[in-house]
Short mmCIF file of C-alpha atoms in Angstrom, two decimals:
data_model
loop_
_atom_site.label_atom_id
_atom_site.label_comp_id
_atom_site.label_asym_id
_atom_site.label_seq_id
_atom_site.Cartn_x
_atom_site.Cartn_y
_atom_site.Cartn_z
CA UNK A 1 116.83 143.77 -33.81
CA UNK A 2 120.02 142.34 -35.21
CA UNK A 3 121.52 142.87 -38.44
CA UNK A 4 120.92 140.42 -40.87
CA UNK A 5 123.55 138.64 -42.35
CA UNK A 6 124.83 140.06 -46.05
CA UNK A 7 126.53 138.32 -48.75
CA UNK A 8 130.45 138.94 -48.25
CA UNK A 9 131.84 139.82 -52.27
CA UNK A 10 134.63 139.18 -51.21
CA UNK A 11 135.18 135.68 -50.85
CA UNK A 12 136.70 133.89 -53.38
CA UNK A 13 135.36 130.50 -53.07
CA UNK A 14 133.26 128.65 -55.70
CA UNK A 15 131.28 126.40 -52.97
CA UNK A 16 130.68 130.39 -51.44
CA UNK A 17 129.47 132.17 -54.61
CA UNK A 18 127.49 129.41 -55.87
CA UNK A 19 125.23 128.93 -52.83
CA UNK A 20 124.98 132.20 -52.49
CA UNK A 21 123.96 132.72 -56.32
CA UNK A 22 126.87 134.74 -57.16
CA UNK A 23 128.54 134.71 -60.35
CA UNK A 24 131.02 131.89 -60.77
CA UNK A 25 133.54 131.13 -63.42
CA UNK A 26 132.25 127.67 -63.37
CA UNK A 27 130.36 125.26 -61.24
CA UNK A 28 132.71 123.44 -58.35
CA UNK A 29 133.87 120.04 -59.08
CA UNK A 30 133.80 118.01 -55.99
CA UNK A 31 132.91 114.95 -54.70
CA UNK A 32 131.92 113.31 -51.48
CA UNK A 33 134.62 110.14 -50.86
CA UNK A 34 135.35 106.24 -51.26
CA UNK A 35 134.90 103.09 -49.48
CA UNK A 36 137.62 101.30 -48.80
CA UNK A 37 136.61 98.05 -50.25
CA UNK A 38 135.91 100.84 -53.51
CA UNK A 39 139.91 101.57 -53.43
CA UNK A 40 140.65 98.07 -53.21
CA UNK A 41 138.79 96.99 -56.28
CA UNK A 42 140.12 100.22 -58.13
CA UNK A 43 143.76 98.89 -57.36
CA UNK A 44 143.29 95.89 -59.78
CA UNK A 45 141.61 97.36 -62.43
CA UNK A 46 143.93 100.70 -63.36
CA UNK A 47 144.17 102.76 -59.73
CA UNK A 48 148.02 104.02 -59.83
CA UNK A 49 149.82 101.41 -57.37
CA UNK A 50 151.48 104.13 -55.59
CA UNK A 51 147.51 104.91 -54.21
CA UNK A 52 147.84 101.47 -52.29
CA UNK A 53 148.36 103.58 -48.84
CA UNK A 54 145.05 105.00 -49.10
CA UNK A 55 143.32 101.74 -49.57
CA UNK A 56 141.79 101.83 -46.12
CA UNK A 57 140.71 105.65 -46.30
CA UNK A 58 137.00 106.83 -46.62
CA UNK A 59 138.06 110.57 -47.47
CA UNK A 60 141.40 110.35 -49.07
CA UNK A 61 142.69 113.94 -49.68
CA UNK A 62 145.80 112.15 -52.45
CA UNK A 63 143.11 110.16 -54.16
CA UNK A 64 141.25 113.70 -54.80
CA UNK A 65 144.12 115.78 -55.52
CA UNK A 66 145.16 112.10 -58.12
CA UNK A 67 141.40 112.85 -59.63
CA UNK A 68 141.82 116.11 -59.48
CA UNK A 69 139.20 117.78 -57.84
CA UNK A 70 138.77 121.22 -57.01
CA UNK A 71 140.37 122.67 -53.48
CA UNK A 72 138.60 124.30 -51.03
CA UNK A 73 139.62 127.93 -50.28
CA UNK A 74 137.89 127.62 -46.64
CA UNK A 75 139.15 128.21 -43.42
CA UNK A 76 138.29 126.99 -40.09
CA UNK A 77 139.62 126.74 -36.12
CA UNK A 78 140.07 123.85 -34.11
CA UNK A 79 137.10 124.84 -31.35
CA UNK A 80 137.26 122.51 -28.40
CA UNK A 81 134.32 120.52 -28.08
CA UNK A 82 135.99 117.25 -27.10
CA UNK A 83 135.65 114.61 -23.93
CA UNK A 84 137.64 115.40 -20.75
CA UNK A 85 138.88 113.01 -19.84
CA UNK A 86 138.30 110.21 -22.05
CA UNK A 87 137.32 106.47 -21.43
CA UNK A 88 140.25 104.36 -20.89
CA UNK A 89 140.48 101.82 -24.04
CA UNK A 90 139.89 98.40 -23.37
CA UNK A 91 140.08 95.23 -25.39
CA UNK A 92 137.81 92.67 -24.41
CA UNK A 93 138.15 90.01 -26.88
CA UNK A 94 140.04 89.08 -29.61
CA UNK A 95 138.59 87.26 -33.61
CA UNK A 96 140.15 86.15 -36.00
CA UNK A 97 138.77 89.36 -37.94
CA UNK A 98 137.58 91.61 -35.52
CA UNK A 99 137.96 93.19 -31.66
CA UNK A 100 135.33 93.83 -28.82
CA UNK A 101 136.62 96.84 -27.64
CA UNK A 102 135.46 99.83 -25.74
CA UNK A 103 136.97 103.38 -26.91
CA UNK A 104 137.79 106.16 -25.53
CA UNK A 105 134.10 107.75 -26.14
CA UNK A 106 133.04 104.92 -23.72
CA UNK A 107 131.36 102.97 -26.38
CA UNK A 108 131.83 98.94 -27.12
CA UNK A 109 131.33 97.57 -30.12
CA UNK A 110 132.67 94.48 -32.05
CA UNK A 111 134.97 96.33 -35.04
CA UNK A 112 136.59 94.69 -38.26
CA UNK A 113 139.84 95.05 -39.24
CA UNK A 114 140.10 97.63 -41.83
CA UNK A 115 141.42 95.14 -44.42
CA UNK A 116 138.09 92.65 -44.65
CA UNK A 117 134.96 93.44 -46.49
CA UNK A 118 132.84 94.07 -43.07
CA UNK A 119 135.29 96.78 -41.79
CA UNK A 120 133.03 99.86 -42.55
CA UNK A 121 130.26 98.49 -40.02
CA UNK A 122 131.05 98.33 -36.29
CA UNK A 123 128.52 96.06 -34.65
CA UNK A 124 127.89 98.47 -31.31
CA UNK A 125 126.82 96.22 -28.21
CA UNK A 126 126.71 98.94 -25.09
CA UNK A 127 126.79 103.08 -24.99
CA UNK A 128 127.97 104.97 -22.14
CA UNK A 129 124.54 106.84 -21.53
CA UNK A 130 121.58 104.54 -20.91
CA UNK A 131 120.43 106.53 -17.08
CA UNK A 132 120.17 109.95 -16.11
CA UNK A 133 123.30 109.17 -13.77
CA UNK A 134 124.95 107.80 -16.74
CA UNK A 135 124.74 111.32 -18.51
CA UNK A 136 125.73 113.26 -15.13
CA UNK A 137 129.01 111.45 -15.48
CA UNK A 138 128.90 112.30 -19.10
CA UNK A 139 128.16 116.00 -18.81
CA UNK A 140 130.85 115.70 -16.68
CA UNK A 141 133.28 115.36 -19.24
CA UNK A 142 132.60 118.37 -21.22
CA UNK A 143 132.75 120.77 -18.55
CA UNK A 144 131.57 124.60 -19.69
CA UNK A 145 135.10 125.97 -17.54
CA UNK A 146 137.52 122.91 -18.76
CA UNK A 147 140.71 124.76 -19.18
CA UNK A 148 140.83 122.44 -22.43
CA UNK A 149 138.46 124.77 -23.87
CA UNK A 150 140.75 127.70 -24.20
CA UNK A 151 141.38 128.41 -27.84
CA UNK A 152 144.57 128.48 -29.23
CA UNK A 153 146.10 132.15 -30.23
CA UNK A 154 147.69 130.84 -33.03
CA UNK A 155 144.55 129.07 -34.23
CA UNK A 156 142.78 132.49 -33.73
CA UNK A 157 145.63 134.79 -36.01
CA UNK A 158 145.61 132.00 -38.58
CA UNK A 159 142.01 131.91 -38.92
CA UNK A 160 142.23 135.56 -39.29
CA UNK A 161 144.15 135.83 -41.93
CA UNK A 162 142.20 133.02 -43.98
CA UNK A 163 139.57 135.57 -44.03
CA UNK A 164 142.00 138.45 -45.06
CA UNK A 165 143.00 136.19 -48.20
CA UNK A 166 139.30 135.99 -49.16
CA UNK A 167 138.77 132.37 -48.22
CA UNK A 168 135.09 131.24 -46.69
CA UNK A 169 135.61 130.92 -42.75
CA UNK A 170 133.72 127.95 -41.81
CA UNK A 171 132.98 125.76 -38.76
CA UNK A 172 132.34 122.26 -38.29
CA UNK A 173 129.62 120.99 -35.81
CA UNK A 174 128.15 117.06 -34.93
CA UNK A 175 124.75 117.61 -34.65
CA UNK A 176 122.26 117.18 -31.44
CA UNK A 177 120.93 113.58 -32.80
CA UNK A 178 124.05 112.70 -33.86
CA UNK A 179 126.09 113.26 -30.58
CA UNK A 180 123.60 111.94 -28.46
CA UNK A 181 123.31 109.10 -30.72
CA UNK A 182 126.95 109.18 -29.77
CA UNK A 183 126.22 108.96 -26.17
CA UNK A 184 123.55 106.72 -26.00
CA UNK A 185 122.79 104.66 -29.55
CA UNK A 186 119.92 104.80 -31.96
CA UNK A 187 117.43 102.61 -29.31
CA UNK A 188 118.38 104.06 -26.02
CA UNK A 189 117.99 107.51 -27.51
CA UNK A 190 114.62 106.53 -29.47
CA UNK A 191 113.06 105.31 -26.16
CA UNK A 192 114.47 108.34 -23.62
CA UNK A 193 112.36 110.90 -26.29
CA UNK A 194 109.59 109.49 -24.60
CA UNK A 195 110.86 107.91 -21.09
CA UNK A 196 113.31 110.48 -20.12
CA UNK A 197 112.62 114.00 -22.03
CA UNK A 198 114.15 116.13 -19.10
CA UNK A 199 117.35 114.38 -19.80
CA UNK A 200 117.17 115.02 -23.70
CA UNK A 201 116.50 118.70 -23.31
CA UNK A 202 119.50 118.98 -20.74
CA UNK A 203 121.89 116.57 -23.33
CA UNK A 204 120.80 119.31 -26.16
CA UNK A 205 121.12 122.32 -24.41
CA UNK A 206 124.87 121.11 -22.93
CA UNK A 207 125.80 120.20 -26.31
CA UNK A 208 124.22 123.40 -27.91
CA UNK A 209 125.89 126.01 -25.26
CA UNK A 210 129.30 124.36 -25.33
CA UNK A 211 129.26 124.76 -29.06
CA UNK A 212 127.73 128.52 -29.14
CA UNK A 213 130.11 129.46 -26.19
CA UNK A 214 132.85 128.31 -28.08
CA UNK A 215 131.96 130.53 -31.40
CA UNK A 216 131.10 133.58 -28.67
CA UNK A 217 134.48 133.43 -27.19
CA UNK A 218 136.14 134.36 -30.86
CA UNK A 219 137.73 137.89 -31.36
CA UNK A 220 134.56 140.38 -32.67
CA UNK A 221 136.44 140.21 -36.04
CA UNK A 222 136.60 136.75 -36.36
CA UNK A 223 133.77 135.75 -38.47
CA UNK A 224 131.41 132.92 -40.07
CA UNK A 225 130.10 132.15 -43.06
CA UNK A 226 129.09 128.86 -43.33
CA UNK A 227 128.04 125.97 -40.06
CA UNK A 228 128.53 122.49 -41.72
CA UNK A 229 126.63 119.66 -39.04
CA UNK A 230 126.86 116.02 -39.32
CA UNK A 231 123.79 115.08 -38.55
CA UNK A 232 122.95 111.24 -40.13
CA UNK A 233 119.22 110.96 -38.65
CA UNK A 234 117.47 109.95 -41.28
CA UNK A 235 116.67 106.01 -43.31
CA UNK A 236 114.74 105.56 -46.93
CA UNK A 237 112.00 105.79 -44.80
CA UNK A 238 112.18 108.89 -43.47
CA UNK A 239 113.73 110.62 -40.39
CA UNK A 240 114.46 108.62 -36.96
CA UNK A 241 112.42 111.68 -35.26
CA UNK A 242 109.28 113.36 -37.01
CA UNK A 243 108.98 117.23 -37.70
CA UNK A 244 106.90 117.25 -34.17
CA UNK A 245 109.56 116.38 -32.35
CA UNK A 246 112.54 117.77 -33.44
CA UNK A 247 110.98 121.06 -33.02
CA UNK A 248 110.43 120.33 -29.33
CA UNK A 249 113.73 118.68 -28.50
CA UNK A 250 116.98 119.20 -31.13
CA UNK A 251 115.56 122.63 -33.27
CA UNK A 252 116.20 125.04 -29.84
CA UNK A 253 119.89 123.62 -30.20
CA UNK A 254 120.05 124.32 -33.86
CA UNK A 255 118.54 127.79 -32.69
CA UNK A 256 121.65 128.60 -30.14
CA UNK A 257 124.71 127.95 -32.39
CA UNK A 258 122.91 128.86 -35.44
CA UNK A 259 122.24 132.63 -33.76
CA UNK A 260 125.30 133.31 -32.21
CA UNK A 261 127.20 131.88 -35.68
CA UNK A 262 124.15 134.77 -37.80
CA UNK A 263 126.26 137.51 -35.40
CA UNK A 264 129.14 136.61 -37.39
CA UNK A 265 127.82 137.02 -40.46
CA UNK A 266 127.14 133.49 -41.00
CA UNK A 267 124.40 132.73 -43.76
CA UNK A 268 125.00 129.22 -44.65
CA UNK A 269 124.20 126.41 -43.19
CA UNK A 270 125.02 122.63 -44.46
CA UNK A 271 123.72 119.63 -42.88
CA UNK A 272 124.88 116.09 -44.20
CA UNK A 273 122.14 113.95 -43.51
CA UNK A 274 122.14 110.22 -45.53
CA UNK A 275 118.66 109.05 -46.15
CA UNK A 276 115.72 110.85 -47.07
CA UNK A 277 115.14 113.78 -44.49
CA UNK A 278 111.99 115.47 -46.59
CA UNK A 279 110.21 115.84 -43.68
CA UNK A 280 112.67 117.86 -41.53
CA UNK A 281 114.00 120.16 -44.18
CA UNK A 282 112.11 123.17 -43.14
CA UNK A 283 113.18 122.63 -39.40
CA UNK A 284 116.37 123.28 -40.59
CA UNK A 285 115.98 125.51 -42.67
CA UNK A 286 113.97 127.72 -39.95
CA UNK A 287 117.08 127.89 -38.56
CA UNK A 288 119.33 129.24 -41.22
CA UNK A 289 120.44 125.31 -42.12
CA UNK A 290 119.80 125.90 -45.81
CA UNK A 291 122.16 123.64 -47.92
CA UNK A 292 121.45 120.02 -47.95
CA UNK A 293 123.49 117.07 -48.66
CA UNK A 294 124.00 114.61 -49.74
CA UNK A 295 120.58 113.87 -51.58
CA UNK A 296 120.89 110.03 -51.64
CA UNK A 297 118.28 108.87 -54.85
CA UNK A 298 118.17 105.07 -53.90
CA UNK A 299 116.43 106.72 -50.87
CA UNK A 300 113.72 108.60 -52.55
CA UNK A 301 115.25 112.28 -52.52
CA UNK A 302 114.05 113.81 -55.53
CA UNK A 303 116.25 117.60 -55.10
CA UNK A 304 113.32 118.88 -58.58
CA UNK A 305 110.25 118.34 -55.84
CA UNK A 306 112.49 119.63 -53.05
CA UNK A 307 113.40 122.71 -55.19
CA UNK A 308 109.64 123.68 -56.11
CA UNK A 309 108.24 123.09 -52.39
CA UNK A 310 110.74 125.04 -50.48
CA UNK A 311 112.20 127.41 -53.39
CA UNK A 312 115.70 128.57 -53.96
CA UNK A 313 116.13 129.22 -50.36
CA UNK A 314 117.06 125.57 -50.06
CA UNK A 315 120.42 125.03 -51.63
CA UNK A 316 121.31 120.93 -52.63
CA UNK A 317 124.25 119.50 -52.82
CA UNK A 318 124.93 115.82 -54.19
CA UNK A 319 122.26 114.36 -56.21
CA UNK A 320 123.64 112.54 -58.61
CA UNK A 321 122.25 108.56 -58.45
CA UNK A 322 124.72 105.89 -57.60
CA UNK A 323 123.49 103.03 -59.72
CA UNK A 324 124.07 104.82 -63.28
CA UNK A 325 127.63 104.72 -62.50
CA UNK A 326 126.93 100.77 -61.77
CA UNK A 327 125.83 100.40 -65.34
CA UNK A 328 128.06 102.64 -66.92
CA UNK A 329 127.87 104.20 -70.71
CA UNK A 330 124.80 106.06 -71.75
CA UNK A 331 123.19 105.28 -68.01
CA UNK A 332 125.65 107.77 -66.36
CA UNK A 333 124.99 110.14 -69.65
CA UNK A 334 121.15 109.91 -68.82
CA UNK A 335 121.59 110.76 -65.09
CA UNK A 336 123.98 113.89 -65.95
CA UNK A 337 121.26 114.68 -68.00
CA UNK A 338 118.96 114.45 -65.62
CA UNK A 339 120.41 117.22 -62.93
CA UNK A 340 121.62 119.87 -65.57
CA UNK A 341 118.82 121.56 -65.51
CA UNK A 342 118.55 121.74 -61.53
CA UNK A 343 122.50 122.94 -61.70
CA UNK A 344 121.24 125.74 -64.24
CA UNK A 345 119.14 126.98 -61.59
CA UNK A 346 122.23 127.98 -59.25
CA UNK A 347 122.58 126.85 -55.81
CA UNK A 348 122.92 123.53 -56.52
CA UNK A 349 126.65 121.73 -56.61
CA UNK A 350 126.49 118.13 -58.05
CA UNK A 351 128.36 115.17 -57.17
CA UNK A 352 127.34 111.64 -56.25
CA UNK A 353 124.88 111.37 -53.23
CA UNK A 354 127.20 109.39 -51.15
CA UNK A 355 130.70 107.48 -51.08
CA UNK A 356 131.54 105.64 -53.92
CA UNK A 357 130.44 101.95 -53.41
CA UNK A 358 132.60 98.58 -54.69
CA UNK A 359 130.50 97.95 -57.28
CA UNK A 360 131.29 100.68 -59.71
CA UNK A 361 134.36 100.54 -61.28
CA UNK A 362 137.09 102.08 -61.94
CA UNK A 363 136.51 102.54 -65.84
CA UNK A 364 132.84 104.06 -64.98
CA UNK A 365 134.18 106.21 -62.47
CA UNK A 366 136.91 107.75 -64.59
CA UNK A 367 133.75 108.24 -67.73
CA UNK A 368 131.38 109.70 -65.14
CA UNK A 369 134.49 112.55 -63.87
CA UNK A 370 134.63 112.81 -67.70
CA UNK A 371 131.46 113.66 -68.47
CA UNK A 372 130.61 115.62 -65.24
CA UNK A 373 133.28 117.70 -66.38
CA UNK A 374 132.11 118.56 -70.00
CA UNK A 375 128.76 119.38 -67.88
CA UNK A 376 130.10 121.65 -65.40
CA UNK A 377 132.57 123.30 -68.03
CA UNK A 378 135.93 122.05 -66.46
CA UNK A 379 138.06 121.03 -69.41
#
């Protein structure tokens, strides 16, 4: 039987020590990002004008070292997961506002110019997956013995000595709905579940080798603490795939990486799933996926019933509702109210539960870092 993973002492990283209910001088201060049409409206009302270059930007590392949010002492390797070779880009009409375009992931969609209100929403028409041949040419492209895969030496020493300086080694994963979502959008995918479930299996298990190969071919000493996954599968109504099936098709992918990541000592595992994704927590959490975010309240996440059914196993991160901000004043002081005592319990890291939206200013953003601060003791 393998050793089980063990808290490492010493890594000196708040996000580390807090989900892994060590002591911490203080809770982290962090948040999730911006909408660009969020930036824009902050520029008129008080944003620094110098900030204008980051008015198209969705994660904007200036605008959080301008707000002053914590670093992260992480470190990470560039693994090589990506398409060989690409698509070739091709326009296919020109708008006034917008392209048809196919990229170089093979997929066409109608995209806005980043500088008009509609530019955060792609409008995707065709996916380069729809037929079993389709994915042959796909799997294709991400070839197990692609001399592409080869990881870098110098990627390797820096990585290294990250982990000598006490920082949290992490990696960063898309997740098996997510990329095949990728390859085949939300409908095509919904229907092969049920039309083509050979293919789906194979699509995981490609996807889920290539990604546990990659963490297998790392030096012995080389290791992991924490898997982050995109993995945006789920609406206010619930997941796009029920507890049923994600067992049978996406949790033996979860299983691969997540095992060979556990023989590096990995025992965190984030997964950043908008939406309300109640009813696959424990999937992921079988797996050692144990810290979810971002805990979106419009959607019906409530992280106090999460916290009593699955216990302090599950970590949350996010949490904090959207629409207090929206009001400003004594709403925002309500909703900080609200999660202190789920912070108090440790294991929990609070922020807002998505990207800022346009319609909170720049006033009630600047009183909610306030007061989040006071709460989290960061003068």
């Amino acid at each position: 039987m393998a050793k089980k993973p063990t808290v490492r002492k010493e890594v000196n990283d708040r996000f580390y020590k807090i989900f892994t209910y060590q002591k911490v001088d203080r809770m982290l201060d962090c948040e999730f990002g911006y909408w660009p049409q969020t930036i824009r409206r902050w520029l008129t009302e008080g944003l620094p004008a110098d900030l204008e270059t980051e008015k198209n930007s969705m994660f904007s590392g200036k605008l959080d070292k301008f707000f002053g949010f914590d670093e992260w002492n992480h470190t990470g390797i560039d693994l090589k997961l990506g398409m060989n070779p690409v698509f070739e880009e091709k326009i296919i009409e020109k708008k006034e506002h917008s392209v048809i375009m196919r990229d170089t992931g093979g997929v066409t969609a109608e995209r806005y110019q980043n500088d008009v209100d509609e530019s955060s929403i792609p409008h995707y028409l065709r996916f380069p997956v729809e037929t079993p041949k389709d994915w042959a040419d796909m799997k294709a492209r991400f070839r197990f013995d692609d001399p592409i895969r080869e990881i870098q030496q110098k990627d390797v020493e820096a990585m290294r000595q990250g982990i000598k300086d006490g920082k949290m080694a992490s990696l960063w994963f898309c997740g098996f709905y997510g990329q095949l979502r990728g390859w085949m959008g939300m409908e095509n995918l919904s229907y092969a579940f049920y039309e083509e479930p050979a293919m789906v299996h194979d699509m995981v298990e490609h996807w889920a080798e290539l990604m546990a190969r990659q963490i297998e071919k790392l030096p012995p000493d080389i290791l992991v603490d924490c898997v982050s996954w995109w993995e945006d599968m789920a609406s206010k109504n619930g997941p796009l795939v029920g507890p049923k099936m994600f067992r049978e098709f996406l949790q033996p992918g979860y299983r691969r990486v997540m095992q060979a990541a556990k023989k590096r000592g990995c025992i965190l595992g984030i997964v950043d799933c908008d939406g309300n994704p109640h009813d696959i927590v424990q999937n992921w959490m079988e797996e050692g996926v144990n810290i979810m975010f971002p805990l979106e309240v419009a959607a019906g996440v409530d992280p106090y019933a999460w916290r009593k059914e699955f216990g302090k196993e599950l970590r949350l991160k996010g949490a904090i509702g959207k629409e207090p901000l929206v009001k400003g004043g004594k709403a925002i002081d309500k909703e900080l109210d609200r999660i202190r005592p789920l912070m108090e319990q440790g294991g929990c890291v609070p922020h807002l539960d998505h990207l800022v939206p346009p319609d909170i200013s720049y006033k009630n953003y600047c009183y909610y870092l306030e007061k989040k601060r006071k709460l989290i003791g960061k003068a």
